[in-house]
mmCIF file of C-alpha atoms and ligand atoms in Angstrom:
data_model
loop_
_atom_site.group_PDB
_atom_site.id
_atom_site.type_symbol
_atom_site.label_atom_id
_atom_site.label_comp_id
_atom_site.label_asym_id
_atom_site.label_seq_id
_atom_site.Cartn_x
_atom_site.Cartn_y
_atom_site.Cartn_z
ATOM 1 C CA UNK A 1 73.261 37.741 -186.723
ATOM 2 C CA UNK A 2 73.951 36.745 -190.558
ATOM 3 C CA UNK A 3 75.089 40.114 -192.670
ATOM 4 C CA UNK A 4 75.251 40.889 -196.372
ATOM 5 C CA UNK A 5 77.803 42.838 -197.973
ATOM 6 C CA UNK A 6 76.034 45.628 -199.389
ATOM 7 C CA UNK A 7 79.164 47.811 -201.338
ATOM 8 C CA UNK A 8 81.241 49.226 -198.316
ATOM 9 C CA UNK A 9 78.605 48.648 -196.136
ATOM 10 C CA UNK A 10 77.901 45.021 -193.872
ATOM 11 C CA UNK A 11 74.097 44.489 -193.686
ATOM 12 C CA UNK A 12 71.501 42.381 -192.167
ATOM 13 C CA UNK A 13 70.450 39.736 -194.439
ATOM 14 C CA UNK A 14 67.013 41.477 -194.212
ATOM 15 C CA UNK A 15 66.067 45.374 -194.198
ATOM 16 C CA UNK A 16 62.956 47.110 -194.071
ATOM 17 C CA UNK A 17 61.046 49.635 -196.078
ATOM 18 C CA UNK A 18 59.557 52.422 -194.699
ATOM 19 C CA UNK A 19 57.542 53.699 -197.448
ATOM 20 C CA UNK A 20 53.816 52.968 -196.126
ATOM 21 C CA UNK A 21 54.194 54.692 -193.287
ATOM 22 C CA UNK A 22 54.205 57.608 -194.935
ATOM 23 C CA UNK A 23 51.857 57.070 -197.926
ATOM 24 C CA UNK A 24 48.034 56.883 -198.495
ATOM 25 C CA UNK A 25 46.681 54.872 -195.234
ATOM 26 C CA UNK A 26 49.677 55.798 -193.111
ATOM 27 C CA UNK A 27 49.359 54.758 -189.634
ATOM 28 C CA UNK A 28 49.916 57.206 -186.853
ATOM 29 C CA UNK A 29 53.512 58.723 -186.645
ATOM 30 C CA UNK A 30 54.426 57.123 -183.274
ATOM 31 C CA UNK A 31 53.300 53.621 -184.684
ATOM 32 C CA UNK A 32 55.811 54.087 -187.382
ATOM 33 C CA UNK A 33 58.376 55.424 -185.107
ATOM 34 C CA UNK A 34 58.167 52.083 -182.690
ATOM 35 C CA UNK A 35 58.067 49.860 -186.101
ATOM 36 C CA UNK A 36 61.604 51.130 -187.029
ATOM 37 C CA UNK A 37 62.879 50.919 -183.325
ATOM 38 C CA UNK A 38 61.690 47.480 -183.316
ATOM 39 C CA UNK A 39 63.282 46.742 -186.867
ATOM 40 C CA UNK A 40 66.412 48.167 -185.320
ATOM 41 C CA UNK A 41 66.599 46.613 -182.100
ATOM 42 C CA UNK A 42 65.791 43.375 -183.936
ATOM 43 C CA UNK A 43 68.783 43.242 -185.764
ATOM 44 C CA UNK A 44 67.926 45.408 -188.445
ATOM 45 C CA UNK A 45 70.472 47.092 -189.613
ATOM 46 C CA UNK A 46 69.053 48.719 -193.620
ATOM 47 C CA UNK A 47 66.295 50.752 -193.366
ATOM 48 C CA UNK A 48 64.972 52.275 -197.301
ATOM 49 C CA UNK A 49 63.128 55.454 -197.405
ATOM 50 C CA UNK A 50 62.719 57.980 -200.476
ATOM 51 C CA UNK A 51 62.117 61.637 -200.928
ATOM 52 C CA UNK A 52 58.658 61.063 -202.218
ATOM 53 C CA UNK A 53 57.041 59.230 -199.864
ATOM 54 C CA UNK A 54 54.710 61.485 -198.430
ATOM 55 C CA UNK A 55 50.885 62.543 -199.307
ATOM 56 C CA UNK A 56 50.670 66.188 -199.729
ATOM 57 C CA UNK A 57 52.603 67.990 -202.291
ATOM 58 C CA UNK A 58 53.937 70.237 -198.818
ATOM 59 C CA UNK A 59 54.919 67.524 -197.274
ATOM 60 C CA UNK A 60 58.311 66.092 -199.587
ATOM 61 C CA UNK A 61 60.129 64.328 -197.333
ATOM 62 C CA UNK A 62 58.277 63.323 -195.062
ATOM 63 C CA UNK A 63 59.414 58.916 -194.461
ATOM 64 C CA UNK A 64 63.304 60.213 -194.121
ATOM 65 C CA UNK A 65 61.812 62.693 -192.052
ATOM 66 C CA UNK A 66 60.458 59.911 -189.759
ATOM 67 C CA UNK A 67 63.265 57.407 -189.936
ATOM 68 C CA UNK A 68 65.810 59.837 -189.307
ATOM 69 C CA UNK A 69 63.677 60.475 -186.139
ATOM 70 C CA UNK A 70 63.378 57.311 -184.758
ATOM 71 C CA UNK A 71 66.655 56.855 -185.632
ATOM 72 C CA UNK A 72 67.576 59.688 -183.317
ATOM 73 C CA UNK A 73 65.482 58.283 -180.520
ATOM 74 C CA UNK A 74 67.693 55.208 -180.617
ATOM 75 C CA UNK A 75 70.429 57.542 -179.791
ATOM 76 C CA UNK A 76 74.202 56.056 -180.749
ATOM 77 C CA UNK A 77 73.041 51.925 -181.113
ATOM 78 C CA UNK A 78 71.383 53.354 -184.331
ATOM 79 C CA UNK A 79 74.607 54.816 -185.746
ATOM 80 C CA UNK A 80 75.314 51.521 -187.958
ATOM 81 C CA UNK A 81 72.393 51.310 -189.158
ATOM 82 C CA UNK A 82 72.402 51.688 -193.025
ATOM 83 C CA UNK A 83 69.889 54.272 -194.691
ATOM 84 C CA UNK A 84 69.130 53.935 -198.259
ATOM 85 C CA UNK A 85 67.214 56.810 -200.157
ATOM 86 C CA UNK A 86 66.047 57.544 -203.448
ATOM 87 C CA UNK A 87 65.523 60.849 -205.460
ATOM 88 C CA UNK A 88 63.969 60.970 -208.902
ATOM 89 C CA UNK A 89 60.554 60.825 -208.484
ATOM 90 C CA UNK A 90 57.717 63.079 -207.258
ATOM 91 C CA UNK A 91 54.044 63.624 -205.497
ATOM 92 C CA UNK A 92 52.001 66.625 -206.862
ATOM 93 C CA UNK A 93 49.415 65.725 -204.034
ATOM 94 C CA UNK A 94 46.910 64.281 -205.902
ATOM 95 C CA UNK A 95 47.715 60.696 -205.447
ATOM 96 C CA UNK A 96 49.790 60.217 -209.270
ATOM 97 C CA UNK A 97 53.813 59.682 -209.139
ATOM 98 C CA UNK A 98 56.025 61.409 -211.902
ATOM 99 C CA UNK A 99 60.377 60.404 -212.676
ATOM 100 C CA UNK A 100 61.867 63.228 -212.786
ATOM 101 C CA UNK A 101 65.414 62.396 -213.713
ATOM 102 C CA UNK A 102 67.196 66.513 -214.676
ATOM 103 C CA UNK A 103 70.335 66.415 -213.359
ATOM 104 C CA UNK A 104 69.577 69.804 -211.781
ATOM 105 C CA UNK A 105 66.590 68.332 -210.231
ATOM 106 C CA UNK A 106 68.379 65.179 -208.675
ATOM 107 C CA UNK A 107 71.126 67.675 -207.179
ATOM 108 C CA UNK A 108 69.257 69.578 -205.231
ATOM 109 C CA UNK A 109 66.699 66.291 -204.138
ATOM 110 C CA UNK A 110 69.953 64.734 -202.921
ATOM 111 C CA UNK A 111 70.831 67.596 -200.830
ATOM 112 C CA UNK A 112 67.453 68.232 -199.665
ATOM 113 C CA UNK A 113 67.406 64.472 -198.406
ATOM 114 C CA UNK A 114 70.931 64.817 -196.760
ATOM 115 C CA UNK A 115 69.960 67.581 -194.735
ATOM 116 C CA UNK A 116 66.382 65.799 -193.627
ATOM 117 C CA UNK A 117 68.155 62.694 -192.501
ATOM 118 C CA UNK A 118 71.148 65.013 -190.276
ATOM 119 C CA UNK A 119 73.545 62.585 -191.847
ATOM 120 C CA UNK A 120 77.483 63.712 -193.094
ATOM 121 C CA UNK A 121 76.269 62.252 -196.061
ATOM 122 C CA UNK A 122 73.651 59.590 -197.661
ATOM 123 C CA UNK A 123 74.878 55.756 -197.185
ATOM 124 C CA UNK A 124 73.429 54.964 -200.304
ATOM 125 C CA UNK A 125 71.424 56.927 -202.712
ATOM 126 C CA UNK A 126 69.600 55.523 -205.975
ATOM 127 C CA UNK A 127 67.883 56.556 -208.640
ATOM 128 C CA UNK A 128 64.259 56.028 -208.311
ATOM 129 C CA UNK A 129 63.477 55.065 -211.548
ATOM 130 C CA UNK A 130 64.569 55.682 -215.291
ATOM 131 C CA UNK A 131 63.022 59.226 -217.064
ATOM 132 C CA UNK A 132 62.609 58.477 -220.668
ATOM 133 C CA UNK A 133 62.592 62.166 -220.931
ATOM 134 C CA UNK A 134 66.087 62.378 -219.868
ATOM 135 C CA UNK A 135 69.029 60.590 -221.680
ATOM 136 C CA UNK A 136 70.125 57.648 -218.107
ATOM 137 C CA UNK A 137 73.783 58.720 -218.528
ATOM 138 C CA UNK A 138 72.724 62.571 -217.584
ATOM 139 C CA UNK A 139 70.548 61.112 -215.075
ATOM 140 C CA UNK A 140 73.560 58.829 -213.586
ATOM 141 C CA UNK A 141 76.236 61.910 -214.397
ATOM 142 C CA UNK A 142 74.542 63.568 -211.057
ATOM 143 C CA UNK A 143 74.391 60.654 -208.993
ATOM 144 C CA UNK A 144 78.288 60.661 -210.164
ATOM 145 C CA UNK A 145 78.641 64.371 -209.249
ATOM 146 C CA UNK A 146 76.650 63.971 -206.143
ATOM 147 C CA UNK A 147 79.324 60.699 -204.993
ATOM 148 C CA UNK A 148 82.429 63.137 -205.710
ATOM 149 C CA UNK A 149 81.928 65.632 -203.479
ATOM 150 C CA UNK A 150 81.077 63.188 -200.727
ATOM 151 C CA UNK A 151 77.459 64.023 -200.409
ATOM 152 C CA UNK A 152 76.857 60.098 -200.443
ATOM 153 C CA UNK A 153 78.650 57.357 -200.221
ATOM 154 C CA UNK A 154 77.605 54.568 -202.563
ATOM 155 C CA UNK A 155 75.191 54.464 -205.516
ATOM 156 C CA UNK A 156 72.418 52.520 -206.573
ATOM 157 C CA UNK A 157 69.603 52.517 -209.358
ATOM 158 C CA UNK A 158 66.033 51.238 -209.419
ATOM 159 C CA UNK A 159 63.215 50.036 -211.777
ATOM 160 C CA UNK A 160 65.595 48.996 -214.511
ATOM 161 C CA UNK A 161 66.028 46.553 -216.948
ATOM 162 C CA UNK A 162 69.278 44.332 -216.944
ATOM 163 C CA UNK A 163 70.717 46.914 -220.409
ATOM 164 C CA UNK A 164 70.283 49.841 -217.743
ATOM 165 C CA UNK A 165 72.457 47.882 -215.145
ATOM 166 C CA UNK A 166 74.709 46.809 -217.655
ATOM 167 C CA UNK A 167 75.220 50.576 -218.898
ATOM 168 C CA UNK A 168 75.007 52.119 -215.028
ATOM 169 C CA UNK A 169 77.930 49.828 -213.972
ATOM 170 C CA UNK A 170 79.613 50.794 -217.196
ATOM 171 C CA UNK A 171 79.516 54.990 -216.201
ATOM 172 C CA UNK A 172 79.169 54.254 -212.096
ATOM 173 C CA UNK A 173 81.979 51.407 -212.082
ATOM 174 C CA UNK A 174 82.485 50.596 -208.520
ATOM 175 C CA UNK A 175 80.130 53.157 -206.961
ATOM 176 C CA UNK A 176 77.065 51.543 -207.992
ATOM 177 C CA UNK A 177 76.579 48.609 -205.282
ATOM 178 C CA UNK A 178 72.729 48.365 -205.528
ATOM 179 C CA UNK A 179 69.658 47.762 -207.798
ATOM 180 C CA UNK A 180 66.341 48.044 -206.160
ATOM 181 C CA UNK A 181 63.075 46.181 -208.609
ATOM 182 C CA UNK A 182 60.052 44.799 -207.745
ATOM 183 C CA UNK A 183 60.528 40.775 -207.088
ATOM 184 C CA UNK A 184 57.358 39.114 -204.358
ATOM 185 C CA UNK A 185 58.528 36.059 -203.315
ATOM 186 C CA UNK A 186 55.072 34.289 -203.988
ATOM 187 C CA UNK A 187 54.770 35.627 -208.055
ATOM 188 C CA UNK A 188 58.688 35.367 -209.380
ATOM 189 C CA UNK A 189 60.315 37.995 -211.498
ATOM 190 C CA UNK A 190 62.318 37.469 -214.258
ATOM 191 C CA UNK A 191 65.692 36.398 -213.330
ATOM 192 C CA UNK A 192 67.989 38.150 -215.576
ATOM 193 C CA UNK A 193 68.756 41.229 -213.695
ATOM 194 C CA UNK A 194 69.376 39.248 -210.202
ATOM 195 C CA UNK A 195 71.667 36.922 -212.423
ATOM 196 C CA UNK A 196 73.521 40.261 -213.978
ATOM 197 C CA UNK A 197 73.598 41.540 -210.055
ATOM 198 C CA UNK A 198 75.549 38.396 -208.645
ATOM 199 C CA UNK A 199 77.807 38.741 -211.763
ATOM 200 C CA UNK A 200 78.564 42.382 -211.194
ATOM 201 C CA UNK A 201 79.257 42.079 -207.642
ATOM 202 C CA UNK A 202 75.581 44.121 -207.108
ATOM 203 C CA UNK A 203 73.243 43.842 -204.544
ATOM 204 C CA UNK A 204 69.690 43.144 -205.567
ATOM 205 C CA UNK A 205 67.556 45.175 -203.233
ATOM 206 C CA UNK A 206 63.563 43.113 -203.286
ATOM 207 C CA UNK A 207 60.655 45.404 -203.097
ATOM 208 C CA UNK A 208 57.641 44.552 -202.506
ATOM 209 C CA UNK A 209 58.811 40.669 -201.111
ATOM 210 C CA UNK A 210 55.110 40.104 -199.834
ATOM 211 C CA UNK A 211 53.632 41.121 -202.893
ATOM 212 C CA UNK A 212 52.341 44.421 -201.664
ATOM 213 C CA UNK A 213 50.210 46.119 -198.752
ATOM 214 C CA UNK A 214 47.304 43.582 -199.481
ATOM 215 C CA UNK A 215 48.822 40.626 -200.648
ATOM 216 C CA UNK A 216 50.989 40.377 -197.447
ATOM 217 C CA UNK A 217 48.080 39.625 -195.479
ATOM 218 C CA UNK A 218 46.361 37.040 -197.383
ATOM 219 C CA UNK A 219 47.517 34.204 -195.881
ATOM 220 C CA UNK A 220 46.842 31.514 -198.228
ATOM 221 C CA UNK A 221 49.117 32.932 -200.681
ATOM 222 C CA UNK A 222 51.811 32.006 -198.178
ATOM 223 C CA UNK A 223 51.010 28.268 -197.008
ATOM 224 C CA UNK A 224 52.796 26.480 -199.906
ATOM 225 C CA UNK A 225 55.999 28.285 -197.935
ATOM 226 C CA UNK A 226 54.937 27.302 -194.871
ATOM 227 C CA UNK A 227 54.399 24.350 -195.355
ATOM 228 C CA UNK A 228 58.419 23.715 -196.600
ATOM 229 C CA UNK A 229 58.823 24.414 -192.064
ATOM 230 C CA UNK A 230 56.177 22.885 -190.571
ATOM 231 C CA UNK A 231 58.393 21.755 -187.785
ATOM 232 C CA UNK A 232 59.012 25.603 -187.031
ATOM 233 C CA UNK A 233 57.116 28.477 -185.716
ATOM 234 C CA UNK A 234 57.558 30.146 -188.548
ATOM 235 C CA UNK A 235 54.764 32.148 -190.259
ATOM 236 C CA UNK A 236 54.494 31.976 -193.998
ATOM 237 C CA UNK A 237 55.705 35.325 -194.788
ATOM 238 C CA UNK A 238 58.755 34.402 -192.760
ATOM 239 C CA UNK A 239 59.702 31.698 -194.694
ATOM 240 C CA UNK A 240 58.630 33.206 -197.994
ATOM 241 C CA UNK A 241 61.275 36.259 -196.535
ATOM 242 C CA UNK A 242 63.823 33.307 -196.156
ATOM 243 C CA UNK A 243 62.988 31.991 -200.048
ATOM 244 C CA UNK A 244 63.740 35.071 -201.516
ATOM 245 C CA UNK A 245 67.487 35.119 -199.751
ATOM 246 C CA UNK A 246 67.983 31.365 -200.883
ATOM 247 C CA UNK A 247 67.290 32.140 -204.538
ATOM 248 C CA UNK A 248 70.398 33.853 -204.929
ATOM 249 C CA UNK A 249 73.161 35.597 -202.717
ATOM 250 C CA UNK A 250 72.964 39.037 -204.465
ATOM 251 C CA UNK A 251 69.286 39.333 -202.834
ATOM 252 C CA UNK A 252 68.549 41.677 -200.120
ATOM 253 C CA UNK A 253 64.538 41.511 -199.552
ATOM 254 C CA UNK A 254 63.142 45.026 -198.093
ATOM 255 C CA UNK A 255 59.746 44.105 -196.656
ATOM 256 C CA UNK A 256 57.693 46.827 -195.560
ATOM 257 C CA UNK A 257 56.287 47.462 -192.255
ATOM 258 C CA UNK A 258 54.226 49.661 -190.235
ATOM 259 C CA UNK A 259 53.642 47.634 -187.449
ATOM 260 C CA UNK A 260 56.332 46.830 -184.521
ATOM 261 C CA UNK A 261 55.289 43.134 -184.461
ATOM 262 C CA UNK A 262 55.672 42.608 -188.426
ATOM 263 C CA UNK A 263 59.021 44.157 -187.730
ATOM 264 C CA UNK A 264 60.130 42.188 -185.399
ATOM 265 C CA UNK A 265 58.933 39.373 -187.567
ATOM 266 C CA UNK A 266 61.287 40.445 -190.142
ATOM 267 C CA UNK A 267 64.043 40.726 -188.024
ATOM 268 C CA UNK A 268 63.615 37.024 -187.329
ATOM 269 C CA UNK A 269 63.773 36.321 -190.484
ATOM 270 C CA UNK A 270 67.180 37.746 -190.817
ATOM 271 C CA UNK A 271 68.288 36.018 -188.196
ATOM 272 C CA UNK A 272 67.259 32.827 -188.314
ATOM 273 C CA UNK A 273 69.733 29.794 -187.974
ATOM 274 C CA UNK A 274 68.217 26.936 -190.312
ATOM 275 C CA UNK A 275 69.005 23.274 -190.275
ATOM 276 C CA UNK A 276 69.611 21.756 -193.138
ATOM 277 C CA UNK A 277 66.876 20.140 -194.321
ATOM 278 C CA UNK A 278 64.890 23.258 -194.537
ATOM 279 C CA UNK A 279 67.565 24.600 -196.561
ATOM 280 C CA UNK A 280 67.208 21.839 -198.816
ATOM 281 C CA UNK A 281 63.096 22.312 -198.633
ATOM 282 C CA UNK A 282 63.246 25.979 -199.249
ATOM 283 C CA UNK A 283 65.734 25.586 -201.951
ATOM 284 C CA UNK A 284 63.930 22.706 -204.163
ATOM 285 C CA UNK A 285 61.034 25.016 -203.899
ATOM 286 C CA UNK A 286 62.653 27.988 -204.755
ATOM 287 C CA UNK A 287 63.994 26.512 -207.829
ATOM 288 C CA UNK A 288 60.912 24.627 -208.988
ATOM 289 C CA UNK A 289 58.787 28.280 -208.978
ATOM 290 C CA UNK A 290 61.786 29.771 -210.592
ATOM 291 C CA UNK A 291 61.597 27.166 -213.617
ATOM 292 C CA UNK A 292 58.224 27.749 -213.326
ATOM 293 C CA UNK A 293 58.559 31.364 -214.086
ATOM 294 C CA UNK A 294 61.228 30.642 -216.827
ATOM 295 C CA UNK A 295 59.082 29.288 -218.785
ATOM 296 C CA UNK A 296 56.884 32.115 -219.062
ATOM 297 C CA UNK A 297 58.878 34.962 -218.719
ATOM 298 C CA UNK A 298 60.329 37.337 -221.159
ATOM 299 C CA UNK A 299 62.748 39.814 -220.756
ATOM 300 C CA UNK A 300 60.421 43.277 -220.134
ATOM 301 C CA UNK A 301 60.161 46.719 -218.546
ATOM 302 C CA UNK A 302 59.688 46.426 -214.898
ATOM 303 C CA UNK A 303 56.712 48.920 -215.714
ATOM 304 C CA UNK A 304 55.532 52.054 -213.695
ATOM 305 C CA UNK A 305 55.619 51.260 -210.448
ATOM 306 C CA UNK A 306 53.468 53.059 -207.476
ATOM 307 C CA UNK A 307 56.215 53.409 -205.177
HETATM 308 N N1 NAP B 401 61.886 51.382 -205.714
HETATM 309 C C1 NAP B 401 60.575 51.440 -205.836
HETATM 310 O O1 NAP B 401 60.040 51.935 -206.830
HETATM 311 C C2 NAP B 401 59.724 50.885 -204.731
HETATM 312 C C3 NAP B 401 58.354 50.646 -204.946
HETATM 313 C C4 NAP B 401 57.603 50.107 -203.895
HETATM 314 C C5 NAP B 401 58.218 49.817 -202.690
HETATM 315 N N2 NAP B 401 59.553 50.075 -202.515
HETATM 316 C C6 NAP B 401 60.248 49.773 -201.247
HETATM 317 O O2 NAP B 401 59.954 48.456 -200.851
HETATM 318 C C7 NAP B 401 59.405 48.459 -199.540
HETATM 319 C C8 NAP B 401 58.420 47.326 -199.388
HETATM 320 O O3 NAP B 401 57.399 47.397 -200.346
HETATM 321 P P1 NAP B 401 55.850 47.312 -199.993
HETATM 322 O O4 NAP B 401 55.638 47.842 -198.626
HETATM 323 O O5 NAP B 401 55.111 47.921 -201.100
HETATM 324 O O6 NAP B 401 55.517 45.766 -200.100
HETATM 325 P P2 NAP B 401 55.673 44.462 -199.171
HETATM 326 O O7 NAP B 401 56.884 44.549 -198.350
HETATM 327 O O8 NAP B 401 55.554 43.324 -200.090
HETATM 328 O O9 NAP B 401 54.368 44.498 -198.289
HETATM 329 C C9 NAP B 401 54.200 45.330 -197.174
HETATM 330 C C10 NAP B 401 53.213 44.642 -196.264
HETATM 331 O O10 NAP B 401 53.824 43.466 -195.758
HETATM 332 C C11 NAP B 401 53.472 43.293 -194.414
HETATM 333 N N3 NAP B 401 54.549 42.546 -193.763
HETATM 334 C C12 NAP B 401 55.858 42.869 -193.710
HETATM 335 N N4 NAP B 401 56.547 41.953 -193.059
HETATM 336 C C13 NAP B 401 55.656 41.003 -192.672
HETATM 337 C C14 NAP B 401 55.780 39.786 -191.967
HETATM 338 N N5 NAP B 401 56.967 39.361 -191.513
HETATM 339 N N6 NAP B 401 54.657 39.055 -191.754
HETATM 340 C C15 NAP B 401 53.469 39.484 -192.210
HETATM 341 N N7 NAP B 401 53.285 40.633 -192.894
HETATM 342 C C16 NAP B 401 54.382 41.384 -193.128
HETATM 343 C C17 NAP B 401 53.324 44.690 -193.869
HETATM 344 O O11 NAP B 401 52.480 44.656 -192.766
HETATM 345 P P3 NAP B 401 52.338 45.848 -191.672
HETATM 346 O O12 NAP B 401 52.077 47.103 -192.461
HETATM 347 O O13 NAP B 401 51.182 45.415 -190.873
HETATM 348 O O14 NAP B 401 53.610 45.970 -190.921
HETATM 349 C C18 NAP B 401 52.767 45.444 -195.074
HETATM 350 O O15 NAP B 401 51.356 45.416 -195.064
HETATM 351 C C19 NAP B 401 58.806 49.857 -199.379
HETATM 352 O O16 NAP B 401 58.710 50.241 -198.043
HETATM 353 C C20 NAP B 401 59.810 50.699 -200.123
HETATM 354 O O17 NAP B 401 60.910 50.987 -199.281
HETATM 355 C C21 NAP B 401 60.302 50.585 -203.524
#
């Protein structure tokens, strides 16, 4: 099985997000529960959750909640299995996401996520996304704080701009492994910030790969990727999964999943053993969409993301 080096940690090239099993149209709990047994028994081996992926403002919580779980179901084969969790942001109940980045606020988050997910301590906890209300070094000083005492292990921050991973590696040094943004394999981000990740030694956690809940199922935004492995079984998202880790090393797509199958199908993905001439195909299209995107892109916010 190939592995990424995710800070002290060894990973599968491919992890899976956990989030919409716990957000608005959330399948049934033991659905979820046999999606990240599947992911697991695949191969999977980094699973991403957060505090605030839940519905109801009573319910905080509840995706580590349901991958610790499942987790436990798996009894001791899950015990390598990397979980990543984020605190920062939060669900009043009425369907609108707010940062919250206080210090005192991310303390006691943390804590309340170490004891949901029965852990010695978090494998890798990040900072959801920026508060503009709070000055980022305060914000990082906890995640700091929370790394001293052992509470987790490594550190990582997410929806940022490359001057916000430049500055977090400058205060975090070698405790920040990870930066989580958006980046879909089918639209292209800008590249700085995966650049500035394979510089700094940082792993570049992909959310939302597939473009999203809806856009993962419209398959003719995934041909032109299929069509680089015809001569495979391969279904587009697959390959498009595969594109995103031949753009660059520091990449670490975290596809989504609610479904056992599409789990499995990501596993695969991780997995997979490709000759070379679909290296080469998947590579000259990678870098022809990333010129593409070049040419048009500017260096901006990663905006307010639902998520
Ligand atoms: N840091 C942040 O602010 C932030 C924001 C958003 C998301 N995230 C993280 O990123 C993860 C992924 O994001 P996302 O769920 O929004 O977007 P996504 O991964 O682009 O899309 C999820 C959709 O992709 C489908 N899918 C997954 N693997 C597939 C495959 N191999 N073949 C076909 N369809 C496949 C899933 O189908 P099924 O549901 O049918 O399995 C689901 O509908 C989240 O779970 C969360 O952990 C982080």
């Amino acid at each position: 099985l190939k592995t990424r080096n995710l800070g002290p940690f060894t990973v599968s090239t491919v992890g899976v997000g956990a989030m919409q099993m716990s957000v608005e149209g959330r399948p049934p709990y033991e659905q979820s529960a046999q999606a990240i047994r599947a992911a697991v028994e695949g191969g999977i081996t980094f699973i991403d959750t957060a505090d605030c992926y839940h519905i109801g403002a009573d319910e905080v919580g509840h995706n580590e909640d349901l991958v610790a779980r499942a987790l436990a179901q798996l009894g001791s084969s899950a015990n390598h299995v990397v979980v990543a969790t984020k605190g920062g942001k939060r669900r009043p109940g009425d369907g609108s996401w707010h940062v919250d980045g206080r210090p005192d606020y991310l303390v006691s988050a943390c804590e309340a996520s170490l004891a949901r997910l029965g852990r010695d301590f978090i494998d890798l906890y990040q900072l959801h996304e920026p508060d503009p209300r709070v000055a980022f070094e305060d914000s990082l000083g906890a995640l700091q704080t929370l790394h001293d005492q052992g509470k987790v292990r490594a550190l990582g921050i997410s929806n940022v701009t490359a001057e916000q991973v430049t500055r977090a590696k400058l205060i975090l040094g070698d405790c920040l492994v990870a930066v989580q943004n958006r980046r879909s394999a089918a639209t292209y981000g800008v590249d700085h910030v995966v650049a500035l990740c394979e510089a700094l030694d940082l792993t570049f956690l992909a959310y939302g790969p597939l473009g999203g809940k809806g856009a993962a199922n419209e398959d003719a935004t995934w041909q032109a990727f299929r069509a680089t492995a015809l001569e495979t079984a391969l279904s587009g998202q697959q390959v498009a999964l595969a594109s995103l880790l031949h753009q660059s090393p520091a990449i670490l797509p975290i596809p989504g999943v609610t479904r056992p199958e599409t789990a499995r199908a990501c596993a695969a993905t991780g997995s997979l053993a490709l000759d070379p001439g679909f290296e080469a195909r998947l590579h000259a299209m990678a870098e022809s969409r990333r010129v593409a995107a070049i040419a048009v892109a500017d260096e901006r916010d990663p905006g307010a993301p639902d998520g």
